[in-house]
Amino acid sequence: MIKLANNNLSQHILPSSATMIGVCITALSIIKLARFSGLALWLGHLLALNSLVFLTSGVLSYASMRSSRSMRLEQYADIAFIFGLTLLSLSTVFMAVVID
């Protein structure tokens, strides 16, 4: 797993996760307001799932700042955040292909 020196990473993951949730909500709102159909509906579901991944990352990073098991929780928060970024990148590619 990832070796972390101290609890400083969680202090960066928490606000970044909240920002990325906002990005997902903004993209989801654009899709809903434009009333896309077909594959774009799957994109909406993917973005909603992605916001939940970032929420998980934020909750884990907050818990790591408050817990005695901070290293393990911080590792999980980091993994969830990287997974969320990957999913958001895939969503962006999907958006570019689906929406003409």
PDB file of C-alpha atoms in Angstrom:
ATOM      1  CA  MET A   1       0.000   0.000   0.000  1.00  0.00           C
ATOM      2  CA  ILE A   2       0.904   3.644  -0.001  1.00  0.00           C
ATOM      3  CA  LYS A   3       3.217   4.757   2.778  1.00  0.00           C
ATOM      4  CA  LEU A   4       2.261   8.118   4.244  1.00  0.00           C
ATOM      5  CA  ALA A   5       4.427  10.108   6.614  1.00  0.00           C
ATOM      6  CA  ASN A   6       1.684  11.847   8.576  1.00  0.00           C
ATOM      7  CA  ASN A   7      -1.876  13.100   8.501  1.00  0.00           C
ATOM      8  CA  ASN A   8      -1.242  16.032   6.142  1.00  0.00           C
ATOM      9  CA  LEU A   9      -2.634  14.320   3.064  1.00  0.00           C
ATOM     10  CA  SER A  10      -6.139  14.225   4.539  1.00  0.00           C
ATOM     11  CA  GLN A  11      -6.090  17.981   4.896  1.00  0.00           C
ATOM     12  CA  HIS A  12      -5.736  18.194   1.121  1.00  0.00           C
ATOM     13  CA  ILE A  13      -8.105  15.379   0.194  1.00  0.00           C
ATOM     14  CA  LEU A  14     -11.068  16.736   2.155  1.00  0.00           C
ATOM     15  CA  PRO A  15     -11.449  20.121   0.395  1.00  0.00           C
ATOM     16  CA  SER A  16     -10.477  18.648  -2.964  1.00  0.00           C
ATOM     17  CA  SER A  17     -13.160  15.976  -2.636  1.00  0.00           C
ATOM     18  CA  ALA A  18     -15.761  18.627  -1.887  1.00  0.00           C
ATOM     19  CA  THR A  19     -14.668  20.592  -4.948  1.00  0.00           C
ATOM     20  CA  MET A  20     -14.855  17.503  -7.142  1.00  0.00           C
ATOM     21  CA  ILE A  21     -18.377  16.766  -5.902  1.00  0.00           C
ATOM     22  CA  GLY A  22     -19.268  20.258  -7.118  1.00  0.00           C
ATOM     23  CA  VAL A  23     -17.709  19.508 -10.512  1.00  0.00           C
ATOM     24  CA  CYS A  24     -19.771  16.311 -10.789  1.00  0.00           C
ATOM     25  CA  ILE A  25     -22.970  18.129  -9.827  1.00  0.00           C
ATOM     26  CA  THR A  26     -22.275  20.891 -12.351  1.00  0.00           C
ATOM     27  CA  ALA A  27     -21.685  18.410 -15.180  1.00  0.00           C
ATOM     28  CA  LEU A  28     -24.760  16.435 -14.157  1.00  0.00           C
ATOM     29  CA  SER A  29     -26.852  19.621 -14.151  1.00  0.00           C
ATOM     30  CA  ILE A  30     -25.675  20.509 -17.651  1.00  0.00           C
ATOM     31  CA  ILE A  31     -26.704  17.087 -18.915  1.00  0.00           C
ATOM     32  CA  LYS A  32     -30.105  17.308 -17.224  1.00  0.00           C
ATOM     33  CA  LEU A  33     -30.806  20.884 -18.382  1.00  0.00           C
ATOM     34  CA  ALA A  34     -29.889  20.080 -21.975  1.00  0.00           C
ATOM     35  CA  ARG A  35     -32.286  17.112 -21.852  1.00  0.00           C
ATOM     36  CA  PHE A  36     -29.984  14.658 -23.516  1.00  0.00           C
ATOM     37  CA  SER A  37     -31.253  11.118 -23.962  1.00  0.00           C
ATOM     38  CA  GLY A  38     -29.854   7.707 -24.787  1.00  0.00           C
ATOM     39  CA  LEU A  39     -26.278   7.173 -23.679  1.00  0.00           C
ATOM     40  CA  ALA A  40     -26.181  10.577 -22.008  1.00  0.00           C
ATOM     41  CA  LEU A  41     -28.502   9.153 -19.348  1.00  0.00           C
ATOM     42  CA  TRP A  42     -25.790   6.626 -18.503  1.00  0.00           C
ATOM     43  CA  LEU A  43     -23.367   9.512 -18.221  1.00  0.00           C
ATOM     44  CA  GLY A  44     -25.652  11.094 -15.631  1.00  0.00           C
ATOM     45  CA  HIS A  45     -25.638   7.897 -13.610  1.00  0.00           C
ATOM     46  CA  LEU A  46     -21.872   7.663 -13.916  1.00  0.00           C
ATOM     47  CA  LEU A  47     -21.444  11.234 -12.646  1.00  0.00           C
ATOM     48  CA  ALA A  48     -23.835  10.587  -9.754  1.00  0.00           C
ATOM     49  CA  LEU A  49     -21.814   7.501  -8.802  1.00  0.00           C
ATOM     50  CA  ASN A  50     -18.644   9.546  -9.123  1.00  0.00           C
ATOM     51  CA  SER A  51     -19.944  12.142  -6.678  1.00  0.00           C
ATOM     52  CA  LEU A  52     -20.573   9.331  -4.184  1.00  0.00           C
ATOM     53  CA  VAL A  53     -16.980   8.139  -4.631  1.00  0.00           C
ATOM     54  CA  PHE A  54     -15.732  11.654  -3.843  1.00  0.00           C
ATOM     55  CA  LEU A  55     -18.098  11.810  -0.870  1.00  0.00           C
ATOM     56  CA  THR A  56     -16.592   8.562   0.404  1.00  0.00           C
ATOM     57  CA  SER A  57     -13.124   9.997  -0.041  1.00  0.00           C
ATOM     58  CA  GLY A  58     -14.056  13.133   1.882  1.00  0.00           C
ATOM     59  CA  VAL A  59     -15.674  11.234   4.732  1.00  0.00           C
ATOM     60  CA  LEU A  60     -12.678   8.917   5.025  1.00  0.00           C
ATOM     61  CA  SER A  61     -10.234  11.817   5.054  1.00  0.00           C
ATOM     62  CA  TYR A  62     -12.263  13.599   7.728  1.00  0.00           C
ATOM     63  CA  ALA A  63     -12.422  10.395   9.766  1.00  0.00           C
ATOM     64  CA  SER A  64      -8.663   9.970   9.448  1.00  0.00           C
ATOM     65  CA  MET A  65      -8.113  13.425  10.935  1.00  0.00           C
ATOM     66  CA  ARG A  66     -10.328  12.521  13.886  1.00  0.00           C
ATOM     67  CA  SER A  67      -9.279   8.909  14.469  1.00  0.00           C
ATOM     68  CA  SER A  68      -6.419   7.092  16.121  1.00  0.00           C
ATOM     69  CA  ARG A  69      -6.259   4.800  13.049  1.00  0.00           C
ATOM     70  CA  SER A  70      -5.515   7.747  10.826  1.00  0.00           C
ATOM     71  CA  MET A  71      -2.950   6.094   8.540  1.00  0.00           C
ATOM     72  CA  ARG A  72      -5.262   3.337   7.337  1.00  0.00           C
ATOM     73  CA  LEU A  73      -8.220   5.676   6.847  1.00  0.00           C
ATOM     74  CA  GLU A  74      -6.008   8.145   5.033  1.00  0.00           C
ATOM     75  CA  GLN A  75      -4.841   5.402   2.684  1.00  0.00           C
ATOM     76  CA  TYR A  76      -8.454   4.477   1.914  1.00  0.00           C
ATOM     77  CA  ALA A  77      -9.312   8.140   1.359  1.00  0.00           C
ATOM     78  CA  ASP A  78      -6.383   8.470  -1.021  1.00  0.00           C
ATOM     79  CA  ILE A  79      -7.391   5.368  -2.965  1.00  0.00           C
ATOM     80  CA  ALA A  80     -11.011   6.540  -3.199  1.00  0.00           C
ATOM     81  CA  PHE A  81      -9.893   9.990  -4.363  1.00  0.00           C
ATOM     82  CA  ILE A  82      -7.654   8.568  -7.106  1.00  0.00           C
ATOM     83  CA  PHE A  83     -10.477   6.233  -8.171  1.00  0.00           C
ATOM     84  CA  GLY A  84     -12.830   9.229  -8.296  1.00  0.00           C
ATOM     85  CA  LEU A  85     -10.399  11.207 -10.446  1.00  0.00           C
ATOM     86  CA  THR A  86     -10.063   8.268 -12.807  1.00  0.00           C
ATOM     87  CA  LEU A  87     -13.835   7.876 -13.014  1.00  0.00           C
ATOM     88  CA  LEU A  88     -14.248  11.607 -13.647  1.00  0.00           C
ATOM     89  CA  SER A  89     -11.694  11.452 -16.452  1.00  0.00           C
ATOM     90  CA  LEU A  90     -13.546   8.548 -18.024  1.00  0.00           C
ATOM     91  CA  SER A  91     -16.788  10.500 -17.654  1.00  0.00           C
ATOM     92  CA  THR A  92     -15.220  13.416 -19.496  1.00  0.00           C
ATOM     93  CA  VAL A  93     -14.124  11.196 -22.367  1.00  0.00           C
ATOM     94  CA  PHE A  94     -17.571   9.605 -22.419  1.00  0.00           C
ATOM     95  CA  MET A  95     -19.149  13.069 -22.462  1.00  0.00           C
ATOM     96  CA  ALA A  96     -17.011  14.123 -25.420  1.00  0.00           C
ATOM     97  CA  VAL A  97     -18.025  11.027 -27.391  1.00  0.00           C
ATOM     98  CA  VAL A  98     -21.734  10.937 -26.504  1.00  0.00           C
ATOM     99  CA  ILE A  99     -22.645  14.597 -26.716  1.00  0.00           C
ATOM    100  CA  ASP A 100     -22.190  15.964 -30.216  1.00  0.00           C
TER     101      ASP A 100
END
